[in-house]
CSV table of C-alpha atoms and ligand atoms in Angstrom, one decimal:
chain,number,residue,atom,x,y,z
R,165,GLY,CA,-29.4,136.9,-64.0
R,166,LYS,CA,-25.9,138.6,-64.0
R,167,ARG,CA,-24.4,140.6,-61.2
R,168,VAL,CA,-23.3,144.1,-61.7
R,169,LYS,CA,-19.6,143.8,-61.1
R,170,LEU,CA,-17.5,146.1,-58.9
R,171,THR,CA,-20.6,147.9,-57.8
R,172,GLN,CA,-22.0,148.6,-54.4
R,173,VAL,CA,-25.3,150.2,-53.6
R,174,ARG,CA,-26.0,151.6,-50.1
R,175,ARG,CA,-29.4,152.4,-48.7
R,176,PRO,CA,-29.8,154.2,-45.4
R,177,PHE,CA,-32.6,153.2,-43.0
R,178,ILE,CA,-33.5,153.5,-39.3
R,179,ILE,CA,-34.0,150.8,-36.7
R,180,GLY,CA,-35.6,152.4,-33.6
R,181,SER,CA,-37.9,152.4,-30.8
R,182,THR,CA,-40.0,154.8,-28.8
R,183,ALA,CA,-41.6,154.3,-25.4
R,184,VAL,CA,-44.0,156.4,-23.4
R,185,PRO,CA,-44.8,155.8,-19.7
R,186,PHE,CA,-48.5,155.4,-18.8
R,187,SER,CA,-49.9,158.6,-17.4
R,188,ASP,CA,-52.9,160.9,-17.7
R,189,ALA,CA,-51.5,162.0,-21.1
R,190,ASN,CA,-50.9,158.3,-22.1
R,191,PRO,CA,-53.6,156.4,-20.3
R,192,LYS,CA,-53.3,152.6,-20.0
R,193,PRO,CA,-55.8,151.0,-22.4
R,194,PRO,CA,-58.4,148.6,-20.9
R,195,GLY,CA,-57.2,145.1,-20.5
R,196,VAL,CA,-53.5,145.9,-20.2
R,197,ALA,CA,-51.9,144.1,-17.3
R,198,GLU,CA,-51.4,145.9,-14.0
R,199,ASN,CA,-47.6,145.6,-14.0
R,200,HIS,CA,-47.2,147.2,-17.5
R,201,THR,CA,-45.6,150.6,-17.2
R,202,HIS,CA,-45.1,151.7,-20.8
R,203,SER,CA,-46.5,151.6,-24.3
R,204,TRP,CA,-43.8,151.2,-27.0
R,205,GLN,CA,-43.1,150.8,-30.7
R,206,VAL,CA,-40.2,149.2,-32.4
R,207,PHE,CA,-39.7,149.8,-36.1
R,208,VAL,CA,-37.6,149.7,-39.3
R,209,LYS,CA,-38.2,152.6,-41.6
R,210,GLY,CA,-36.7,154.9,-44.2
R,211,VAL,CA,-34.9,158.1,-43.3
R,212,GLU,CA,-37.6,160.8,-43.1
R,213,ASP,CA,-40.1,158.1,-43.8
R,214,THR,CA,-38.9,157.6,-47.4
R,215,ASP,CA,-40.1,154.3,-48.9
R,216,ILE,CA,-37.8,151.3,-48.4
R,217,THR,CA,-40.2,148.6,-49.6
R,218,TYR,CA,-38.6,148.5,-53.0
R,219,TRP,CA,-35.6,146.7,-51.4
R,220,LEU,CA,-37.0,145.4,-48.0
R,221,ARG,CA,-40.2,143.3,-48.2
R,222,ARG,CA,-40.7,141.9,-44.7
R,223,VAL,CA,-39.3,142.2,-41.2
R,224,GLN,CA,-39.5,139.7,-38.4
R,225,PHE,CA,-39.3,141.1,-34.9
R,226,LYS,CA,-38.5,138.6,-32.3
R,227,LEU,CA,-39.4,140.1,-28.9
R,228,HIS,CA,-38.7,138.9,-25.4
R,229,GLU,CA,-40.3,135.5,-24.7
R,230,SER,CA,-42.4,137.0,-21.9
R,231,VAL,CA,-44.4,139.0,-24.5
R,232,PRO,CA,-47.3,137.1,-25.8
R,233,ASN,CA,-47.0,136.1,-29.5
R,234,HIS,CA,-43.4,137.2,-29.3
R,235,VAL,CA,-42.5,136.5,-33.0
R,236,ARG,CA,-44.1,139.2,-35.1
R,237,MET,CA,-43.9,139.2,-38.9
R,238,VAL,CA,-44.5,142.5,-40.6
R,239,ASP,CA,-45.0,142.8,-44.4
R,240,GLY,CA,-44.1,146.1,-46.1
R,241,GLU,CA,-46.6,148.6,-47.2
R,242,PRO,CA,-45.1,151.3,-49.5
R,243,GLY,CA,-44.0,154.4,-47.6
R,244,LYS,CA,-45.0,153.0,-44.2
R,245,PRO,CA,-42.7,151.8,-41.4
R,246,PHE,CA,-42.4,148.2,-40.5
R,247,LEU,CA,-43.9,148.6,-37.1
R,248,VAL,CA,-44.7,146.6,-33.9
R,249,THR,CA,-46.7,148.3,-31.1
R,250,ASP,CA,-47.2,146.8,-27.6
R,251,THR,CA,-47.1,147.5,-23.9
R,252,GLY,CA,-44.8,146.1,-21.2
R,253,TRP,CA,-42.7,146.7,-18.1
R,254,GLY,CA,-39.1,145.8,-19.1
R,255,GLU,CA,-36.4,146.5,-21.6
R,256,PHE,CA,-35.0,143.8,-23.8
R,257,ASP,CA,-33.1,143.1,-27.0
R,258,VAL,CA,-35.2,142.7,-30.1
R,259,ASN,CA,-34.0,140.4,-32.8
R,260,VAL,CA,-34.7,142.0,-36.1
R,261,LYS,CA,-34.6,139.9,-39.3
R,262,LEU,CA,-34.7,141.7,-42.6
R,263,TYR,CA,-36.1,139.9,-45.7
R,264,TYR,CA,-35.2,141.5,-49.0
R,265,VAL,CA,-37.3,141.6,-52.2
R,266,ASN,CA,-37.1,138.5,-54.3
R,267,GLU,CA,-35.3,140.2,-57.2
R,268,SER,CA,-32.3,140.8,-54.8
R,269,GLY,CA,-31.5,137.1,-54.4
R,270,GLU,CA,-30.3,138.1,-50.9
R,271,LYS,CA,-30.7,135.8,-47.9
R,272,PRO,CA,-32.4,137.4,-44.8
R,273,GLN,CA,-30.1,139.1,-42.4
R,274,THR,CA,-30.4,139.5,-38.6
R,275,THR,CA,-29.6,142.5,-36.5
R,276,TYR,CA,-30.6,143.7,-33.0
R,277,HIS,CA,-32.2,146.6,-31.4
R,278,TYR,CA,-32.4,147.2,-27.7
R,279,LEU,CA,-35.9,148.4,-26.7
R,280,ARG,CA,-35.4,151.2,-24.2
R,281,LEU,CA,-38.2,152.3,-21.9
R,282,HIS,CA,-36.0,154.5,-19.6
R,283,PRO,CA,-33.7,157.3,-20.7
R,284,TYR,CA,-30.0,156.5,-20.0
R,285,GLY,CA,-26.8,158.5,-20.2
R,286,ARG,CA,-23.9,159.5,-17.9
R,287,THR,CA,-25.3,162.9,-17.3
R,288,GLU,CA,-28.8,164.4,-16.8
R,289,GLU,CA,-28.3,166.3,-20.0
R,290,GLU,CA,-27.6,163.1,-22.0
R,291,LYS,CA,-30.8,161.6,-20.4
R,292,GLN,CA,-32.9,164.6,-21.3
R,293,ALA,CA,-31.6,164.4,-24.9
R,294,MET,CA,-33.4,161.0,-25.3
R,295,ILE,CA,-36.8,162.4,-24.3
R,296,THR,CA,-38.9,164.2,-26.9
R,297,GLU,CA,-41.4,167.0,-26.2
R,298,HIS,CA,-44.1,164.4,-26.0
R,299,GLY,CA,-42.3,162.5,-23.2
R,300,GLU,CA,-41.2,159.8,-25.5
R,301,VAL,CA,-38.0,157.9,-24.9
R,302,ARG,CA,-36.4,157.6,-28.2
R,303,SER,CA,-33.7,155.2,-29.3
R,304,TRP,CA,-32.9,155.4,-33.0
R,305,ALA,CA,-30.0,154.0,-34.9
R,306,TYR,CA,-29.1,155.1,-38.4
R,307,GLU,CA,-28.1,152.0,-40.3
R,308,GLU,CA,-26.9,151.4,-43.9
R,309,GLN,CA,-27.8,148.4,-46.0
R,310,LEU,CA,-25.0,147.5,-48.4
R,311,PHE,CA,-25.8,145.5,-51.6
R,312,ASN,CA,-22.6,144.2,-53.1
R,313,GLU,CA,-22.6,143.4,-56.8
R,314,PRO,CA,-26.4,143.3,-57.0
R,315,PHE,CA,-28.1,141.3,-59.7
R,316,ASP,CA,-28.8,143.3,-62.8
R,317,ALA,CA,-32.6,143.3,-62.3
R,318,PHE,CA,-32.3,144.3,-58.7
R,319,TYR,CA,-29.8,147.0,-59.6
R,320,ARG,CA,-32.3,148.5,-61.9
R,321,ILE,CA,-34.9,148.5,-59.1
R,322,LEU,CA,-32.5,150.1,-56.7
R,323,THR,CA,-31.6,152.9,-59.0
R,324,ALA,CA,-35.0,153.6,-60.6
R,325,GLY,CA,-36.9,156.7,-59.4
M,39,LIG,C1,-35.7,142.2,-17.5
M,39,LIG,N1,-34.3,141.3,-19.2
M,39,LIG,O1,-35.6,141.2,-16.8
M,39,LIG,C2,-35.5,142.0,-19.0
M,39,LIG,C3,-36.6,141.3,-19.6
M,39,LIG,C4,-39.0,141.5,-20.3
M,39,LIG,C5,-40.1,142.5,-20.3
M,39,LIG,C6,-37.8,142.2,-19.7
M,39,LIG,C7,-43.6,141.6,-21.1
M,39,LIG,C8,-44.9,142.2,-21.0
M,39,LIG,C9,-46.1,141.3,-21.1
M,39,LIG,C10,-42.4,142.5,-20.8
M,39,LIG,O2,-42.5,143.7,-20.7
M,39,LIG,N2,-41.3,141.8,-20.7
M,39,LIG,O3,-46.3,140.5,-20.1
M,39,LIG,O4,-46.7,141.3,-22.1
M,39,LIG,O5,-35.9,143.3,-17.1
């Protein structure tokens, strides 16, 4: 295949996490360890949940080694986030490896996301801004995937629809 010269295609996406402390409203499921304080999710998804599986086919989330089965592979399902859900007690860096669709010819790329359980900020206001009405601590990053001189076939996939 040929590359489309002098062309860049950008696709926005979100890497994020949410965490909720265990409470009456978020009870600890049976079997969860005594020292676990939160349930959490870490994800890669489209902005406003738009589909990104036409360019991203799989995501590997490498969690802290203290988490059982800490390397999680998630295959894309159209329109759904690439999502890992678990429980724990501590914050850590998640290694996020993005695998692109075969037509792209792109090698996987690694990025990071810090899993936050506790709100942080210099002021009480900044901390409050991280908490949603459901008591979720939210840490989201808007990212942009750049495809530089994509292959012809991939360019057509990127720009279809
Ligand atoms: C810390 N650097 O020391 C961090 C590491 C690791 C948190 C936190 C595991 C839960 C499980 C878990 O929450 N690890 O046992 O499944 O604070």
